[in-house]
GROMACS .gro file of C-alpha atoms in nm:
model
  456
    1MET     CA    1  14.749  18.335   7.325
    2ALA     CA    2  15.070  18.442   7.498
    3ARG     CA    3  15.386  18.429   7.288
    4ASN     CA    4  15.659  18.186   7.386
    5PRO     CA    5  16.021  18.302   7.409
    6LYS     CA    6  16.287  18.217   7.153
    7ILE     CA    7  16.618  18.122   7.313
    8THR     CA    8  16.915  18.094   7.078
    9PHE     CA    9  17.230  17.901   7.172
   10ILE     CA   10  17.544  18.013   6.988
   11GLY     CA   11  17.796  17.733   7.035
   12ALA     CA   12  17.523  17.476   7.099
   13GLY     CA   13  17.782  17.200   7.049
   14SER     CA   14  17.879  17.254   7.416
   15THR     CA   15  17.617  16.985   7.466
   16VAL     CA   16  17.643  16.910   7.839
   17PHE     CA   17  17.632  17.279   7.929
   18MET     CA   18  17.347  17.343   7.684
   19LYS     CA   19  17.155  17.043   7.823
   20ASN     CA   20  17.179  17.181   8.179
   21ILE     CA   21  17.042  17.521   8.078
   22VAL     CA   22  16.767  17.387   7.851
   23GLY     CA   23  16.668  17.140   8.126
   24ASP     CA   24  16.641  17.427   8.376
   25VAL     CA   25  16.445  17.645   8.130
   26LEU     CA   26  16.190  17.380   8.027
   27GLN     CA   27  16.104  17.298   8.389
   28ARG     CA   28  15.974  17.654   8.438
   29PRO     CA   29  15.603  17.666   8.341
   30ALA     CA   30  15.623  18.010   8.173
   31LEU     CA   31  15.911  17.889   7.950
   32SER     CA   32  15.799  17.533   7.874
   33GLY     CA   33  15.678  17.626   7.524
   34ALA     CA   34  16.002  17.800   7.424
   35THR     CA   35  16.163  17.770   7.084
   36ILE     CA   36  16.520  17.650   7.138
   37ALA     CA   37  16.736  17.756   6.842
   38LEU     CA   38  17.067  17.567   6.832
   39MET     CA   39  17.356  17.704   6.626
   40ASP     CA   40  17.699  17.547   6.584
   41LEU     CA   41  17.954  17.518   6.305
   42ASN     CA   42  18.029  17.152   6.385
   43PRO     CA   43  17.748  16.946   6.222
   44GLN     CA   44  17.808  16.639   6.439
   45ARG     CA   45  17.799  16.832   6.766
   46LEU     CA   46  17.491  17.022   6.645
   47GLU     CA   47  17.312  16.696   6.566
   48GLU     CA   48  17.405  16.553   6.907
   49SER     CA   49  17.271  16.865   7.078
   50ALA     CA   50  16.943  16.849   6.883
   51ILE     CA   51  16.897  16.486   6.988
   52VAL     CA   52  16.948  16.586   7.352
   53VAL     CA   53  16.702  16.879   7.336
   54ASN     CA   54  16.432  16.672   7.165
   55LYS     CA   55  16.470  16.397   7.425
   56LEU     CA   56  16.450  16.656   7.706
   57ILE     CA   57  16.128  16.793   7.551
   58SER     CA   58  15.985  16.441   7.530
   59THR     CA   59  16.098  16.343   7.883
   60LEU     CA   60  15.939  16.654   8.035
   61GLY     CA   61  15.628  16.634   7.814
   62VAL     CA   62  15.641  17.005   7.724
   63LYS     CA   63  15.545  17.194   7.407
   64ALA     CA   64  15.887  17.343   7.337
   65LYS     CA   65  16.046  17.292   6.997
   66ALA     CA   66  16.406  17.269   6.878
   67GLU     CA   67  16.552  17.420   6.561
   68THR     CA   68  16.908  17.380   6.429
   69TYR     CA   69  17.116  17.629   6.232
   70SER     CA   70  17.465  17.655   6.089
   71ASP     CA   71  17.402  18.023   6.000
   72GLN     CA   72  17.443  18.249   6.303
   73ARG     CA   73  17.227  18.540   6.185
   74LYS     CA   74  16.937  18.311   6.089
   75ALA     CA   75  16.957  18.144   6.432
   76LEU     CA   76  16.945  18.485   6.602
   77ALA     CA   77  16.650  18.627   6.401
   78GLY     CA   78  16.374  18.721   6.644
   79ALA     CA   79  16.554  18.582   6.951
   80ASP     CA   80  16.455  18.707   7.297
   81PHE     CA   81  16.758  18.559   7.471
   82VAL     CA   82  17.098  18.461   7.332
   83VAL     CA   83  17.313  18.214   7.525
   84VAL     CA   84  17.675  18.217   7.408
   85ALA     CA   85  17.912  17.931   7.495
   86PHE     CA   86  18.201  17.862   7.262
   87GLN     CA   87  18.576  17.813   7.276
   88ILE     CA   88  18.763  17.954   6.979
   89GLY     CA   89  19.047  17.724   6.879
   90GLY     CA   90  18.940  17.448   7.118
   91TYR     CA   91  19.170  17.231   7.326
   92GLU     CA   92  19.377  17.158   7.016
   93PRO     CA   93  19.549  17.358   6.891
   94CYS     CA   94  19.488  17.672   7.098
   95THR     CA   95  19.478  17.560   7.462
   96VAL     CA   96  19.782  17.339   7.400
   97THR     CA   97  19.966  17.642   7.254
   98ASP     CA   98  19.868  17.861   7.552
   99PHE     CA   99  20.037  17.610   7.786
  100GLU     CA  100  20.328  17.467   7.588
  101VAL     CA  101  20.479  17.789   7.448
  102PRO     CA  102  20.502  17.968   7.790
  103LYS     CA  103  20.645  17.649   7.943
  104LYS     CA  104  20.950  17.682   7.714
  105TYR     CA  105  21.021  18.009   7.896
  106GLY     CA  106  20.976  17.850   8.239
  107LEU     CA  107  20.630  18.006   8.281
  108ARG     CA  108  20.393  17.746   8.425
  109GLN     CA  109  20.015  17.785   8.447
  110THR     CA  110  19.716  17.603   8.595
  111ILE     CA  111  19.406  17.704   8.392
  112ALA     CA  112  19.520  17.990   8.162
  113ASP     CA  113  19.172  18.089   8.042
  114THR     CA  114  19.110  18.416   8.229
  115LEU     CA  115  19.428  18.609   8.296
  116GLY     CA  116  19.799  18.563   8.231
  117VAL     CA  117  19.939  18.510   7.883
  118GLY     CA  118  19.687  18.230   7.826
  119GLY     CA  119  19.395  18.456   7.914
  120ILE     CA  120  19.527  18.742   7.699
  121MET     CA  121  19.559  18.511   7.397
  122ARG     CA  122  19.216  18.360   7.455
  123GLY     CA  123  19.071  18.712   7.471
  124LEU     CA  124  19.233  18.807   7.139
  125ARG     CA  125  19.091  18.492   6.976
  126THR     CA  126  18.745  18.521   7.129
  127VAL     CA  127  18.636  18.886   7.134
  128PRO     CA  128  18.614  18.930   6.752
  129HIS     CA  129  18.367  18.638   6.739
  130LEU     CA  130  18.160  18.784   7.024
  131TRP     CA  131  18.156  19.117   6.840
  132LYS     CA  132  18.021  18.935   6.533
  133VAL     CA  133  17.738  18.795   6.749
  134CYS     CA  134  17.666  19.152   6.865
  135GLU     CA  135  17.657  19.280   6.504
  136ASP     CA  136  17.409  19.010   6.408
  137MET     CA  137  17.199  19.076   6.718
  138LEU     CA  138  17.178  19.446   6.635
  139ALA     CA  139  17.055  19.351   6.287
  140VAL     CA  140  16.795  19.085   6.377
  141CYS     CA  141  16.721  19.092   6.753
  142PRO     CA  142  16.843  19.425   6.898
  143GLU     CA  143  16.635  19.396   7.218
  144ALA     CA  144  16.751  19.043   7.305
  145ILE     CA  145  16.956  18.984   7.619
  146MET     CA  146  17.292  18.813   7.573
  147LEU     CA  147  17.380  18.560   7.845
  148GLN     CA  148  17.751  18.522   7.793
  149TYR     CA  149  17.927  18.215   7.936
  150VAL     CA  150  18.261  18.249   7.754
  151ASN     CA  151  18.607  18.299   7.906
  152PRO     CA  152  18.796  18.527   7.955
  153MET     CA  153  18.470  18.660   8.101
  154ALA     CA  154  18.589  19.002   8.223
  155ILE     CA  155  18.782  19.083   7.903
  156ASN     CA  156  18.482  18.972   7.691
  157THR     CA  157  18.223  19.169   7.889
  158TRP     CA  158  18.442  19.479   7.889
  159ALA     CA  159  18.511  19.455   7.514
  160ILE     CA  160  18.142  19.414   7.428
  161SER     CA  161  18.040  19.714   7.638
  162GLU     CA  162  18.315  19.927   7.475
  163LYS     CA  163  18.228  19.846   7.114
  164TYR     CA  164  17.855  19.771   7.134
  165PRO     CA  165  17.725  19.965   7.435
  166THR     CA  166  17.358  19.917   7.342
  167ILE     CA  167  17.374  19.536   7.358
  168ARG     CA  168  17.192  19.412   7.668
  169GLN     CA  169  17.443  19.166   7.807
  170VAL     CA  170  17.553  18.991   8.122
  171GLY     CA  171  17.854  18.765   8.175
  172LEU     CA  172  17.764  18.460   8.382
  173CYS     CA  173  17.973  18.224   8.590
  174HIS     CA  174  17.880  17.984   8.870
  175SER     CA  175  18.176  18.055   9.098
  176VAL     CA  176  17.989  18.279   9.347
  177GLN     CA  177  17.715  18.030   9.431
  178GLY     CA  178  17.946  17.730   9.378
  179THR     CA  179  18.207  17.850   9.627
  180ALA     CA  180  17.937  17.945   9.880
  181MET     CA  181  17.817  17.583   9.862
  182GLU     CA  182  18.174  17.457   9.913
  183LEU     CA  183  18.226  17.676  10.219
  184ALA     CA  184  17.892  17.570  10.368
  185HIS     CA  185  18.007  17.209  10.320
  186ASP     CA  186  18.345  17.283  10.482
  187LEU     CA  187  18.161  17.415  10.790
  188ASP     CA  188  17.887  17.145  10.790
  189ILE     CA  189  17.616  17.409  10.758
  190PRO     CA  190  17.320  17.367  10.519
  191TYR     CA  191  17.367  17.599  10.220
  192GLU     CA  192  17.006  17.722  10.257
  193GLU     CA  193  17.102  17.877  10.594
  194ILE     CA  194  17.388  18.086  10.449
  195ARG     CA  195  17.360  18.456  10.360
  196TYR     CA  196  17.635  18.625  10.161
  197ARG     CA  197  17.718  18.932   9.959
  198ALA     CA  198  18.004  18.927   9.708
  199ALA     CA  199  18.157  19.180   9.471
  200GLY     CA  200  18.468  19.240   9.261
  201ILE     CA  201  18.554  19.119   8.911
  202ASN     CA  202  18.491  18.779   8.757
  203HIS     CA  203  18.705  18.513   8.926
  204MET     CA  204  18.826  18.773   9.177
  205ALA     CA  205  18.513  18.872   9.363
  206PHE     CA  206  18.517  18.843   9.742
  207TYR     CA  207  18.250  18.763  10.000
  208LEU     CA  208  18.209  19.094  10.178
  209LYS     CA  209  17.968  18.912  10.412
  210PHE     CA  210  17.942  18.541  10.475
  211GLU     CA  211  17.690  18.463  10.748
  212HIS     CA  212  17.477  18.188  10.905
  213ARG     CA  213  17.111  18.242  10.992
  214GLN     CA  214  17.046  18.168  11.361
  215PRO     CA  215  16.725  18.016  11.508
  216ASP     CA  216  16.621  18.361  11.638
  217GLY     CA  217  16.649  18.510  11.285
  218SER     CA  218  16.975  18.696  11.348
  219TYR     CA  219  17.292  18.630  11.144
  220ARG     CA  220  17.637  18.524  11.264
  221ASN     CA  221  17.961  18.613  11.082
  222LEU     CA  222  18.125  18.288  10.962
  223TYR     CA  223  18.471  18.425  10.887
  224PRO     CA  224  18.611  18.335  11.235
  225ASP     CA  225  18.483  17.977  11.186
  226LEU     CA  226  18.647  17.948  10.841
  227LEU     CA  227  18.982  18.074  10.977
  228ARG     CA  228  18.965  17.837  11.274
  229ALA     CA  229  18.874  17.539  11.053
  230TYR     CA  230  19.171  17.612  10.825
  231ARG     CA  231  19.419  17.660  11.111
  232GLU     CA  232  19.301  17.338  11.277
  233GLY     CA  233  19.323  17.141  10.951
  234ARG     CA  234  18.946  17.077  10.927
  235ALA     CA  235  18.912  17.285  10.611
  236PRO     CA  236  18.926  17.269  10.321
  237LYS     CA  237  18.751  16.932  10.298
  238PRO     CA  238  18.828  16.716   9.992
  239GLY     CA  239  18.635  16.843   9.688
  240TRP     CA  240  18.528  16.698   9.354
  241ASN     CA  241  18.884  16.704   9.217
  242PRO     CA  242  19.160  16.541   9.425
  243ARG     CA  243  19.424  16.734   9.225
  244CYS     CA  244  19.289  17.067   9.356
  245PRO     CA  245  19.284  17.082   9.738
  246ASN     CA  246  19.172  17.450   9.765
  247LYS     CA  247  19.442  17.564  10.008
  248VAL     CA  248  19.544  17.879   9.816
  249ARG     CA  249  19.217  18.058   9.888
  250TYR     CA  250  19.219  17.971  10.256
  251GLU     CA  251  19.577  18.099  10.281
  252MET     CA  252  19.470  18.425  10.112
  253LEU     CA  253  19.180  18.451  10.358
  254THR     CA  254  19.438  18.460  10.641
  255ARG     CA  255  19.619  18.747  10.464
  256LEU     CA  256  19.329  18.953  10.325
  257GLY     CA  257  19.048  18.882  10.569
  258TYR     CA  258  18.808  18.787  10.287
  259PHE     CA  259  18.743  18.472  10.082
  260VAL     CA  260  18.764  18.484   9.702
  261THR     CA  261  18.495  18.331   9.484
  262GLU     CA  262  18.697  18.145   9.219
  263SER     CA  263  18.893  17.826   9.279
  264SER     CA  264  19.242  17.796   9.425
  265GLU     CA  265  19.382  17.658   9.100
  266HIS     CA  266  19.267  17.975   8.924
  267PHE     CA  267  19.373  18.211   9.201
  268ALA     CA  268  19.728  18.068   9.213
  269GLU     CA  269  19.796  18.216   8.867
  270TYR     CA  270  19.623  18.552   8.921
  271THR     CA  271  19.878  18.647   9.187
  272PRO     CA  272  20.259  18.638   9.206
  273TYR     CA  273  20.283  18.441   9.531
  274PHE     CA  274  20.235  18.072   9.458
  275ILE     CA  275  20.386  17.948   9.130
  276LYS     CA  276  20.758  18.024   9.139
  277GLU     CA  277  21.053  17.873   8.957
  278GLY     CA  278  21.267  17.672   9.200
  279ARG     CA  279  20.998  17.678   9.472
  280ASP     CA  280  20.854  17.329   9.452
  281ASP     CA  281  20.791  17.359   9.826
  282LEU     CA  282  20.513  17.610   9.751
  283ILE     CA  283  20.360  17.387   9.481
  284GLU     CA  284  20.355  17.098   9.728
  285LYS     CA  285  20.244  17.294  10.036
  286PHE     CA  286  19.941  17.449   9.862
  287GLY     CA  287  19.868  17.159   9.626
  288ILE     CA  288  19.890  17.374   9.314
  289PRO     CA  289  19.779  17.170   9.010
  290LEU     CA  290  20.007  17.280   8.726
  291ASP     CA  291  19.870  17.209   8.375
  292GLU     CA  292  19.529  17.140   8.529
  293TYR     CA  293  19.315  17.270   8.243
  294PRO     CA  294  19.470  17.048   7.970
  295LYS     CA  295  19.414  16.747   8.200
  296ARG     CA  296  19.046  16.842   8.237
  297CYS     CA  297  19.010  16.891   7.862
  298ILE     CA  298  19.147  16.543   7.790
  299GLU     CA  299  18.920  16.386   8.056
  300GLN     CA  300  18.619  16.576   7.922
  301ILE     CA  301  18.683  16.471   7.560
  302GLU     CA  302  18.712  16.109   7.674
  303ARG     CA  303  18.397  16.131   7.889
  304TRP     CA  304  18.197  16.290   7.607
  305LYS     CA  305  18.252  15.993   7.372
  306GLY     CA  306  18.057  15.765   7.604
  307GLN     CA  307  17.809  16.036   7.702
  308ALA     CA  308  17.716  16.116   7.339
  309GLU     CA  309  17.647  15.749   7.271
  310ALA     CA  310  17.438  15.720   7.588
  311TYR     CA  311  17.227  16.024   7.492
  312ARG     CA  312  17.180  15.888   7.139
  313SER     CA  313  17.046  15.553   7.259
  314ALA     CA  314  16.847  15.675   7.564
  315ASP     CA  315  16.467  15.699   7.544
  316LYS     CA  316  16.459  15.962   7.816
  317ILE     CA  317  16.715  16.202   7.960
  318GLU     CA  318  16.709  16.260   8.333
  319VAL     CA  319  16.689  16.629   8.422
  320GLN     CA  320  16.861  16.758   8.736
  321PRO     CA  321  16.847  17.128   8.826
  322SER     CA  322  17.184  17.300   8.768
  323LYS     CA  323  17.332  17.595   8.959
  324GLU     CA  324  17.349  17.816   8.649
  325TYR     CA  325  17.164  18.150   8.655
  326ALA     CA  326  17.035  18.144   8.295
  327SER     CA  327  16.685  18.002   8.351
  328SER     CA  328  16.626  18.229   8.649
  329ILE     CA  329  16.719  18.537   8.439
  330ILE     CA  330  16.505  18.429   8.144
  331ASN     CA  331  16.209  18.353   8.372
  332SER     CA  332  16.235  18.689   8.555
  333VAL     CA  333  16.258  18.894   8.235
  334TRP     CA  334  15.978  18.697   8.069
  335THR     CA  335  15.732  18.690   8.364
  336GLY     CA  336  15.838  18.990   8.573
  337GLU     CA  337  15.888  18.764   8.876
  338PRO     CA  338  16.200  18.915   9.038
  339SER     CA  339  16.521  18.726   9.117
  340VAL     CA  340  16.874  18.813   9.226
  341ILE     CA  341  17.178  18.680   9.042
  342TYR     CA  342  17.551  18.755   9.033
  343GLY     CA  343  17.641  18.902   8.695
  344ASN     CA  344  17.933  19.060   8.513
  345VAL     CA  345  17.838  19.400   8.376
  346ARG     CA  346  17.998  19.737   8.301
  347ASN     CA  347  18.085  19.874   8.644
  348ASN     CA  348  17.924  20.218   8.595
  349GLY     CA  349  18.000  20.318   8.953
  350CYS     CA  350  17.859  20.006   9.124
  351ILE     CA  351  18.199  19.947   9.286
  352THR     CA  352  18.328  20.298   9.347
  353SER     CA  353  18.691  20.193   9.409
  354LEU     CA  354  18.721  20.033   9.061
  355PRO     CA  355  18.726  20.200   8.715
  356THR     CA  356  18.386  20.296   8.574
  357ASN     CA  357  18.437  20.110   8.247
  358CYS     CA  358  18.575  19.782   8.384
  359ALA     CA  359  18.363  19.466   8.400
  360ALA     CA  360  18.245  19.424   8.760
  361GLU     CA  361  18.080  19.118   8.916
  362VAL     CA  362  17.801  19.233   9.147
  363PRO     CA  363  17.458  19.123   9.270
  364CYS     CA  364  17.191  19.216   9.013
  365LEU     CA  365  16.814  19.240   9.042
  366VAL     CA  366  16.634  19.084   8.745
  367ASP     CA  367  16.272  19.153   8.648
  368ALA     CA  368  16.072  19.255   8.342
  369SER     CA  369  16.302  19.559   8.298
  370GLY     CA  370  16.606  19.336   8.255
  371ILE     CA  371  16.927  19.306   8.456
  372GLN     CA  372  16.983  19.585   8.708
  373PRO     CA  373  17.317  19.588   8.893
  374THR     CA  374  17.316  19.693   9.259
  375PHE     CA  375  17.537  19.952   9.427
  376ILE     CA  376  17.830  19.825   9.637
  377GLY     CA  377  18.045  20.132   9.712
  378ASP     CA  378  18.416  20.102   9.796
  379LEU     CA  379  18.573  19.761   9.848
  380PRO     CA  380  18.823  19.716  10.133
  381PRO     CA  381  19.150  19.874  10.009
  382GLN     CA  382  19.353  19.551  10.005
  383LEU     CA  383  19.091  19.387   9.781
  384THR     CA  384  19.075  19.689   9.549
  385ALA     CA  385  19.455  19.684   9.517
  386LEU     CA  386  19.471  19.314   9.427
  387ILE     CA  387  19.179  19.337   9.183
  388ARG     CA  388  19.341  19.634   9.007
  389THR     CA  389  19.645  19.421   8.921
  390ASN     CA  390  19.410  19.198   8.717
  391ILE     CA  391  19.211  19.490   8.572
  392ASN     CA  392  19.538  19.634   8.432
  393VAL     CA  393  19.581  19.324   8.215
  394GLN     CA  394  19.215  19.320   8.110
  395GLU     CA  395  19.218  19.691   8.022
  396LEU     CA  396  19.528  19.665   7.804
  397THR     CA  397  19.393  19.358   7.624
  398VAL     CA  398  19.065  19.539   7.552
  399ARG     CA  399  19.261  19.848   7.442
  400ALA     CA  400  19.464  19.630   7.203
  401LEU     CA  401  19.140  19.492   7.055
  402MET     CA  402  18.967  19.832   7.029
  403THR     CA  403  19.262  20.015   6.872
  404GLU     CA  404  19.417  19.717   6.687
  405ASN     CA  405  19.748  19.820   6.842
  406ARG     CA  406  19.972  19.514   6.883
  407GLU     CA  407  20.200  19.696   7.129
  408HIS     CA  408  19.927  19.675   7.394
  409ILE     CA  409  19.937  19.293   7.380
  410TYR     CA  410  20.298  19.313   7.504
  411HIS     CA  411  20.199  19.574   7.764
  412ALA     CA  412  19.920  19.348   7.891
  413ALA     CA  413  20.163  19.056   7.935
  414MET     CA  414  20.416  19.288   8.101
  415MET     CA  415  20.156  19.393   8.363
  416ASP     CA  416  20.038  19.038   8.439
  417PRO     CA  417  20.127  18.958   8.803
  418HIS     CA  418  20.236  18.597   8.748
  419THR     CA  419  20.421  18.660   8.420
  420ALA     CA  420  20.608  18.961   8.564
  421ALA     CA  421  20.709  18.762   8.873
  422GLU     CA  422  20.875  18.493   8.659
  423LEU     CA  423  21.009  18.653   8.340
  424ASP     CA  424  21.221  18.956   8.250
  425LEU     CA  425  21.119  19.206   7.982
  426ASP     CA  426  21.310  19.043   7.696
  427GLN     CA  427  21.156  18.706   7.783
  428ILE     CA  428  20.805  18.856   7.796
  429TRP     CA  429  20.847  19.021   7.454
  430SER     CA  430  20.990  18.705   7.303
  431LEU     CA  431  20.714  18.490   7.457
  432VAL     CA  432  20.441  18.715   7.314
  433ASP     CA  433  20.614  18.702   6.972
  434ASP     CA  434  20.613  18.322   6.995
  435LEU     CA  435  20.248  18.300   7.101
  436LEU     CA  436  20.130  18.535   6.826
  437ALA     CA  437  20.326  18.345   6.563
  438THR     CA  438  20.209  18.003   6.684
  439HIS     CA  439  19.840  18.101   6.706
  440GLY     CA  440  19.858  18.247   6.354
  441ASP     CA  441  19.519  18.250   6.181
  442TRP     CA  442  19.328  18.196   6.507
  443LEU     CA  443  19.401  18.559   6.590
  444PRO     CA  444  19.250  18.869   6.426
  445GLU     CA  445  19.458  18.982   6.128
  446TRP     CA  446  19.605  19.290   6.297
  447ALA     CA  447  19.749  19.077   6.581
  448ARG     CA  448  19.922  18.820   6.362
  449THR     CA  449  20.297  18.830   6.339
  450THR     CA  450  20.594  18.647   6.199
  451ARG     CA  451  20.873  18.540   6.428
  452LYS     CA  452  21.117  18.824   6.491
  453VAL     CA  453  21.488  18.752   6.492
  454GLN     CA  454  21.632  18.889   6.817
  455ALA     CA  455  21.935  19.113   6.772
  456ALA     CA  456  22.249  18.964   6.924
   0.00000   0.00000   0.00000
């Protein structure tokens, strides 16, 4: 009898996310008998997740089974796939710190989980825990594939490949396919008729091609239509979040000639052009949602209270397919049936205009041999130049982690496009001091600091 896969979730208390992936997995015939190992340090969230998985199994009538663990290494033993989704330090205290401390210096952010001082701090908090997962994997499941859904994605992927190069890993995000769906909606074209190719780094990949299949089988470039729709006020159409109107990316399309894959609220803080002290006209013109991520966290916490109760009392849990890549990857590796996904991997020359060791986001072929990135070549020079400004910050953060050299944390902040556009050097140094001191024990020991008294 064929063996069933073991899929371990580290951070299984991210229940809604875990439910989407398990729901996708269990609807695939080859995976319907999987063992789902759930690991989380929060006993209540772990229990809630186990309830959800068992109800999914019962709703779908499959032979899968759920196991729960508080011990990471035991959960990983014998795993074929490891899905990682956790947030070190949570909304409180760490996300609050990442927003409130910079605000004292006049540095305002929107999401602060990928780049900027917020992204740097999140990387410092997160990478040591990901490295611990890698250590445990090497001990008890060295051939397993890590599907990593944690931000800051590029810093994490880069840091894993530097320290544990033999770990089979891919960083996953839904921005490539999600944005393609948004753009299809903006142009009133069915998503199934769109063809695209994107490449870059996580949250700053660009559609190198964005095309519409014609009745005769040929493809038409949609960039002129997107530009026209924006100039005529027909795009962007209202999206799921009224606070985030998506104008930043359309404006950047008019300047760069290419559309970026991550949202406008993110992109506004990856560049120095949109969030500026004393320029409320820009905030208003482009609808930039300052402090957006804390608002989402509060809404999500509130929503979860009712959701957890509903799951607990429900006999069945409705399963809708999600747009996450995890089940497609697991199915392709397990059965050999090929698929194509967008993944974050060590560049290794896929994008020839970016550093070899950076984390690139490129189309990848997946089959029984695993995840195989495809070759892109050089990006257009203006895209390479903009992406490099973000890679500088990622590289210095990874260097700080690898060498345990605190100076590189300051260098990373100094190179950040948004931070450098708003603060002078003394302010940047003082802000990093403040952030390190406030985060305290959430950071690795070498990065901790006490507040320095500035010389007069």
